[in-house]
PDB file of C-alpha atoms in Angstrom:
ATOM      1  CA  UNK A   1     -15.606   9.390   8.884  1.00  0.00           C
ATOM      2  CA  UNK A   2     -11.832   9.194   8.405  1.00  0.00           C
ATOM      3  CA  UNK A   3      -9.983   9.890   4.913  1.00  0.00           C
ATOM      4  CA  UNK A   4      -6.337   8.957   4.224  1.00  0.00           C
ATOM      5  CA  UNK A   5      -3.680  10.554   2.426  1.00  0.00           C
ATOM      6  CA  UNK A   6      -0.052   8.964   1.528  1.00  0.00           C
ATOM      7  CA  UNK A   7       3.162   9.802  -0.110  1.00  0.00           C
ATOM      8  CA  UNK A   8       6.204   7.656  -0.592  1.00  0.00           C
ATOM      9  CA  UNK A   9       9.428   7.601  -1.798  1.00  0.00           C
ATOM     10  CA  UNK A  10      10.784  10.548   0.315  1.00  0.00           C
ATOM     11  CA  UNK A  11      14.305  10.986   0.898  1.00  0.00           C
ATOM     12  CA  UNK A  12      14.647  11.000   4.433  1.00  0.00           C
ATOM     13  CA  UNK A  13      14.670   8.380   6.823  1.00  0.00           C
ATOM     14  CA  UNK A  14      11.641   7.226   8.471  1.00  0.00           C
ATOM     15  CA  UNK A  15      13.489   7.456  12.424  1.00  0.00           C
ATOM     16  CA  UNK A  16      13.844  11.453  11.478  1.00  0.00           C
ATOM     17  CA  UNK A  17      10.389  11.536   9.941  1.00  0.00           C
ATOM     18  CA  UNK A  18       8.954   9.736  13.359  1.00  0.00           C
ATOM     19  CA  UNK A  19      10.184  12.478  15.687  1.00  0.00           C
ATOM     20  CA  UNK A  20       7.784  15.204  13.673  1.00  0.00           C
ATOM     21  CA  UNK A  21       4.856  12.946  12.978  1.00  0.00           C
ATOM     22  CA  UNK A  22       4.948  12.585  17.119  1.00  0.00           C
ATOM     23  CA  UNK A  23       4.875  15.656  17.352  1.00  0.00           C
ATOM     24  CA  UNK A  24       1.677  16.250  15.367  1.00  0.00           C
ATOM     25  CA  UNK A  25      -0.257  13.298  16.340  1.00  0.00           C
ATOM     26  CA  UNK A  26      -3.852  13.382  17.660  1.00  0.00           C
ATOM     27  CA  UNK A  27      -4.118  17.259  17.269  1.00  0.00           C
ATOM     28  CA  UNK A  28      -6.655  18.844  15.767  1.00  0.00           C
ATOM     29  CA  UNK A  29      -5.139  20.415  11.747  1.00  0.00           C
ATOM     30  CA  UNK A  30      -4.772  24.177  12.922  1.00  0.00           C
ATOM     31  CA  UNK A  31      -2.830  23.032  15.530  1.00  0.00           C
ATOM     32  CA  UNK A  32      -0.790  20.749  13.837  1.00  0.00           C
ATOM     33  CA  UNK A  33      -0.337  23.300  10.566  1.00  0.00           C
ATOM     34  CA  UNK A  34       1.042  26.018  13.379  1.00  0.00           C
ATOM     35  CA  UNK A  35       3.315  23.599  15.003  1.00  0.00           C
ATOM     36  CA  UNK A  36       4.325  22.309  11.501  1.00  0.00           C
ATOM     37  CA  UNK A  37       4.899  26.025  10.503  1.00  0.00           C
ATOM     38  CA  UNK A  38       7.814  26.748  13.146  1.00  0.00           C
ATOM     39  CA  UNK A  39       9.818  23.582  12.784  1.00  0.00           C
ATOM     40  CA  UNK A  40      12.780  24.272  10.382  1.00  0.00           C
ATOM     41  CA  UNK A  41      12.708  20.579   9.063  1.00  0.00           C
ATOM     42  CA  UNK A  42      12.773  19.079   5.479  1.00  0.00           C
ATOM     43  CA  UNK A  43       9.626  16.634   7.029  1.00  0.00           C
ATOM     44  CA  UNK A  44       8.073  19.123   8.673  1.00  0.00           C
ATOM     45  CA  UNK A  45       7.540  20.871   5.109  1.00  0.00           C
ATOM     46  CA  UNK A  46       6.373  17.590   3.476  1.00  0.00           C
ATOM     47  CA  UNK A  47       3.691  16.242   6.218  1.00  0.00           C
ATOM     48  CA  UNK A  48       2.389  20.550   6.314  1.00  0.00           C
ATOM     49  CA  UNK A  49       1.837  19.368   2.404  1.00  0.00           C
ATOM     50  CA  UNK A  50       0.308  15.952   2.730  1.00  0.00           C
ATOM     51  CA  UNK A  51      -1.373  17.098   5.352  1.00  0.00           C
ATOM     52  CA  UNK A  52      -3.310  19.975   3.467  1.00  0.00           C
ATOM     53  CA  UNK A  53      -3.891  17.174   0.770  1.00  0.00           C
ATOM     54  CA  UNK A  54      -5.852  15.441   2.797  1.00  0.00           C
ATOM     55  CA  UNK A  55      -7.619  18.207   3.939  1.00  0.00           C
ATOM     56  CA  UNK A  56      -8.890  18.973   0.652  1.00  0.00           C
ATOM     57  CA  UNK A  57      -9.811  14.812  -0.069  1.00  0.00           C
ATOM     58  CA  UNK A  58     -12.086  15.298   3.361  1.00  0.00           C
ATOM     59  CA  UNK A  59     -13.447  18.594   2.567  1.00  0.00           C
ATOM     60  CA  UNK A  60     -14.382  17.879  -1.659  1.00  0.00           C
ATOM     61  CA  UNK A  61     -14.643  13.896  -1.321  1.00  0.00           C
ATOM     62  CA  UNK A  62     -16.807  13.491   1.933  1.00  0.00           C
ATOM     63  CA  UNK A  63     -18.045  17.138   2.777  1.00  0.00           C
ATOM     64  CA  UNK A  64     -16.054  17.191   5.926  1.00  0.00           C
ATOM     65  CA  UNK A  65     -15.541  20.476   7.175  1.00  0.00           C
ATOM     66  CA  UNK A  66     -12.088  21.675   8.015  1.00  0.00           C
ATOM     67  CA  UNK A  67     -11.766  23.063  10.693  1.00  0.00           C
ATOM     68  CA  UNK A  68     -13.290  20.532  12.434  1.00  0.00           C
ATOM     69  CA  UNK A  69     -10.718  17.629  11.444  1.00  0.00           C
ATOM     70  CA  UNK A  70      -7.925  16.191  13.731  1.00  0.00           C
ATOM     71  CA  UNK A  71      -5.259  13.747  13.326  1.00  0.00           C
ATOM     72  CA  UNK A  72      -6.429  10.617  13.297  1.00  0.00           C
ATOM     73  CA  UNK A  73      -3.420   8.587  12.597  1.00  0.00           C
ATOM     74  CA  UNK A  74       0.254   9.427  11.062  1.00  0.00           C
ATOM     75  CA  UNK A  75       3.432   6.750  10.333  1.00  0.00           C
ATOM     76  CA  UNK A  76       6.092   6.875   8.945  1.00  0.00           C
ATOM     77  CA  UNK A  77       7.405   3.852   7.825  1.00  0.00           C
ATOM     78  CA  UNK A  78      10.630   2.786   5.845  1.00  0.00           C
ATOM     79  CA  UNK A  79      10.513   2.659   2.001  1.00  0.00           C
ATOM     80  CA  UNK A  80      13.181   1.207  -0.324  1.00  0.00           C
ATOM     81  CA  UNK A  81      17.040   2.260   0.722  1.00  0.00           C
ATOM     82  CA  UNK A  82      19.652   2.755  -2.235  1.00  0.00           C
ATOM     83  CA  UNK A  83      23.417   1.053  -1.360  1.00  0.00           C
ATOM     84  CA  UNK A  84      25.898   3.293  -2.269  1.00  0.00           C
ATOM     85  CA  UNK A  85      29.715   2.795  -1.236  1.00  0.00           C
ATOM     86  CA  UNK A  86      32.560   5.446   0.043  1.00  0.00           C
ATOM     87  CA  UNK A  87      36.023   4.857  -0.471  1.00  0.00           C
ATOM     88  CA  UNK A  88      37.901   4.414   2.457  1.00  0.00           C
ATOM     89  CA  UNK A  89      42.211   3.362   3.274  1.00  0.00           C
ATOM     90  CA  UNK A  90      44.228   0.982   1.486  1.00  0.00           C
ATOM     91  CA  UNK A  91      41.316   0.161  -1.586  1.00  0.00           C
ATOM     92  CA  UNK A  92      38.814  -0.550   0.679  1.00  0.00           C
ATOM     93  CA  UNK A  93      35.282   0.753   1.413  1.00  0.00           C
ATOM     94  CA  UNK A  94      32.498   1.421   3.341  1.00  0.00           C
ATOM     95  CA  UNK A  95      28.474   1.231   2.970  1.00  0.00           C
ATOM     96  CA  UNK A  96      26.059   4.538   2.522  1.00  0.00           C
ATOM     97  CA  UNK A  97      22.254   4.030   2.828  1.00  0.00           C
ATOM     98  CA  UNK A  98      20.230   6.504   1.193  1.00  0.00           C
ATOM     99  CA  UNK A  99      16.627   6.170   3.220  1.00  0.00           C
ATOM    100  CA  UNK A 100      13.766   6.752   2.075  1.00  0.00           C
ATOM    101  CA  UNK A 101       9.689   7.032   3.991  1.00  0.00           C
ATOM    102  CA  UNK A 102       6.505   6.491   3.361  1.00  0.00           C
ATOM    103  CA  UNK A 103       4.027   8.618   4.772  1.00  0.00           C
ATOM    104  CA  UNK A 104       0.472   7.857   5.399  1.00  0.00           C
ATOM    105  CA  UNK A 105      -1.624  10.715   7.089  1.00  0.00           C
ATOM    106  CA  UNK A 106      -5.467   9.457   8.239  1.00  0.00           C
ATOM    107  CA  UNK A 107      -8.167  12.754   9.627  1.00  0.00           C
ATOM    108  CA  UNK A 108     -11.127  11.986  10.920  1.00  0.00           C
ATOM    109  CA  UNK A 109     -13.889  14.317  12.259  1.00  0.00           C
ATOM    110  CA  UNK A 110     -15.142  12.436  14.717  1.00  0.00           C
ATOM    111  CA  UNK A 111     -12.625  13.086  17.982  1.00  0.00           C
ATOM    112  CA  UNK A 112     -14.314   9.192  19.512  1.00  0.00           C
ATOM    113  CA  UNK A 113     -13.454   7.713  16.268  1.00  0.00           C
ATOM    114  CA  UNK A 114     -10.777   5.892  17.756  1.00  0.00           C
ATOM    115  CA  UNK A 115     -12.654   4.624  21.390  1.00  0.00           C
ATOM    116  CA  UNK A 116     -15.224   3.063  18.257  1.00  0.00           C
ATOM    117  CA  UNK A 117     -12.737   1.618  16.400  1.00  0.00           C
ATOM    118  CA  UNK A 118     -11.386   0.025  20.065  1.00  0.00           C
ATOM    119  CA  UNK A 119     -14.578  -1.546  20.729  1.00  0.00           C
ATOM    120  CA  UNK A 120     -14.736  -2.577  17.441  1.00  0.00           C
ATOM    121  CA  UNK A 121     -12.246  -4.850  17.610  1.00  0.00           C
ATOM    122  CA  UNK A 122     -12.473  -6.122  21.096  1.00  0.00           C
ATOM    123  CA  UNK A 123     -15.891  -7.161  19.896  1.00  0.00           C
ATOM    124  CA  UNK A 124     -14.381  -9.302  17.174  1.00  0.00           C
ATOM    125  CA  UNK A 125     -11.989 -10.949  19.022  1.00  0.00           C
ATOM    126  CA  UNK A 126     -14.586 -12.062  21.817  1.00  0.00           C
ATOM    127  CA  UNK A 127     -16.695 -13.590  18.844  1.00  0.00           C
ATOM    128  CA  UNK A 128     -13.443 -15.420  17.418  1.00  0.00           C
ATOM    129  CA  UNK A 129     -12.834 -16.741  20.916  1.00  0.00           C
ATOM    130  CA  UNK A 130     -16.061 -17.346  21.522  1.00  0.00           C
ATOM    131  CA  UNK A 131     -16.712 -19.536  18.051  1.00  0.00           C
ATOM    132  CA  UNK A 132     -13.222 -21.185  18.577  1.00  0.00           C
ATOM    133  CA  UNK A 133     -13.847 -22.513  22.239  1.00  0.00           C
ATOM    134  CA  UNK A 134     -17.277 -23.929  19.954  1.00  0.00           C
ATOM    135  CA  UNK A 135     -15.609 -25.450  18.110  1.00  0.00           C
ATOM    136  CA  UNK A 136     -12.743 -27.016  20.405  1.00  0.00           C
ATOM    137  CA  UNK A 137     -15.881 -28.571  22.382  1.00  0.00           C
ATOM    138  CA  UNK A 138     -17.657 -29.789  19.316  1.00  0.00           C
ATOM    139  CA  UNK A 139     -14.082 -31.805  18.502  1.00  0.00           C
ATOM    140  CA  UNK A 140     -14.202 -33.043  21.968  1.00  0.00           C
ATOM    141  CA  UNK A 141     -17.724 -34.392  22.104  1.00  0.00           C
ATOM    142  CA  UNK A 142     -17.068 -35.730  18.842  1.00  0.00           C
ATOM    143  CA  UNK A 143     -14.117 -37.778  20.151  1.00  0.00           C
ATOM    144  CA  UNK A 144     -15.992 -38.738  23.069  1.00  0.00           C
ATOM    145  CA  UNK A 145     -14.417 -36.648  26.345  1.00  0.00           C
ATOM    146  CA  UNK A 146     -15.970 -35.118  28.538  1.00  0.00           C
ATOM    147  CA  UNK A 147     -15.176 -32.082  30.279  1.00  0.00           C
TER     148      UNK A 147
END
């Protein structure tokens, strides 16, 4: 069973939030929370807190235990960006973008959650394949070729 936690409008930009959530990625949460611990970064502080939020959605929404949670998925992705200006020679000026990230943190407790999901959708697209070479051949008889 996966759960999902998010958080947006951070101020920092999702390319500096990336190189943390890589760092974290498909590790199991005591892991992650003592990596998470020893990097002096803003983000790092933020995803340990998400992070324990969705904890506690797995462990009082769906009875997941703990301990026994990794990191299913984690992005970072790029939120609104405020346009600010500097002044710069002779009246003119230059742009300053404020960033801001979205965070979305997914657990799971199952570590072949993601080999199911995999199949999942392979299995899907050989059915759409499958009904739309149907239904290329049903046109074709209809129009009277052969192949």
């Amino acid at each position: 069973m996966k759960t999902t936690a998010k958080q947006g409008k951070i101020h920092v930009s999702s390319q500096k939030a990336n190189l943390v959530c890589d760092l974290v990625r498909g590790l199991d949460v005591v892991k992650a929370a003592r990596i998470l611990d020893n990097i002096p970064n803003k983000t790092a502080r933020i995803i340990k807190k998400l992070m324990n939020s969705a904890i506690a959605n797995a462990t009082n929404n769906h009875n997941m235990i703990a301990n026994k949670l990794y990191i299913y998925a984690i992005t970072a992705n790029q939120s609104k960006t405020i346009k600010r200006a500097i002044p710069r020679a002779k009246g003119s000026s230059s742009p300053i973008r404020k960033r801001f990230a979205t965070i979305c943190i997914t657990l799971s407790d199952d570590v072949n959650q993601k080999q199911k999901d995999l199949a999942d959708i392979k299995l899907k697209l050989r059915q759409k394949k499958k009904s739309a070479s149907k239904k290329s051949n049903q046109s074709n008889f209809l129009k009277g070729e052969k192949k």
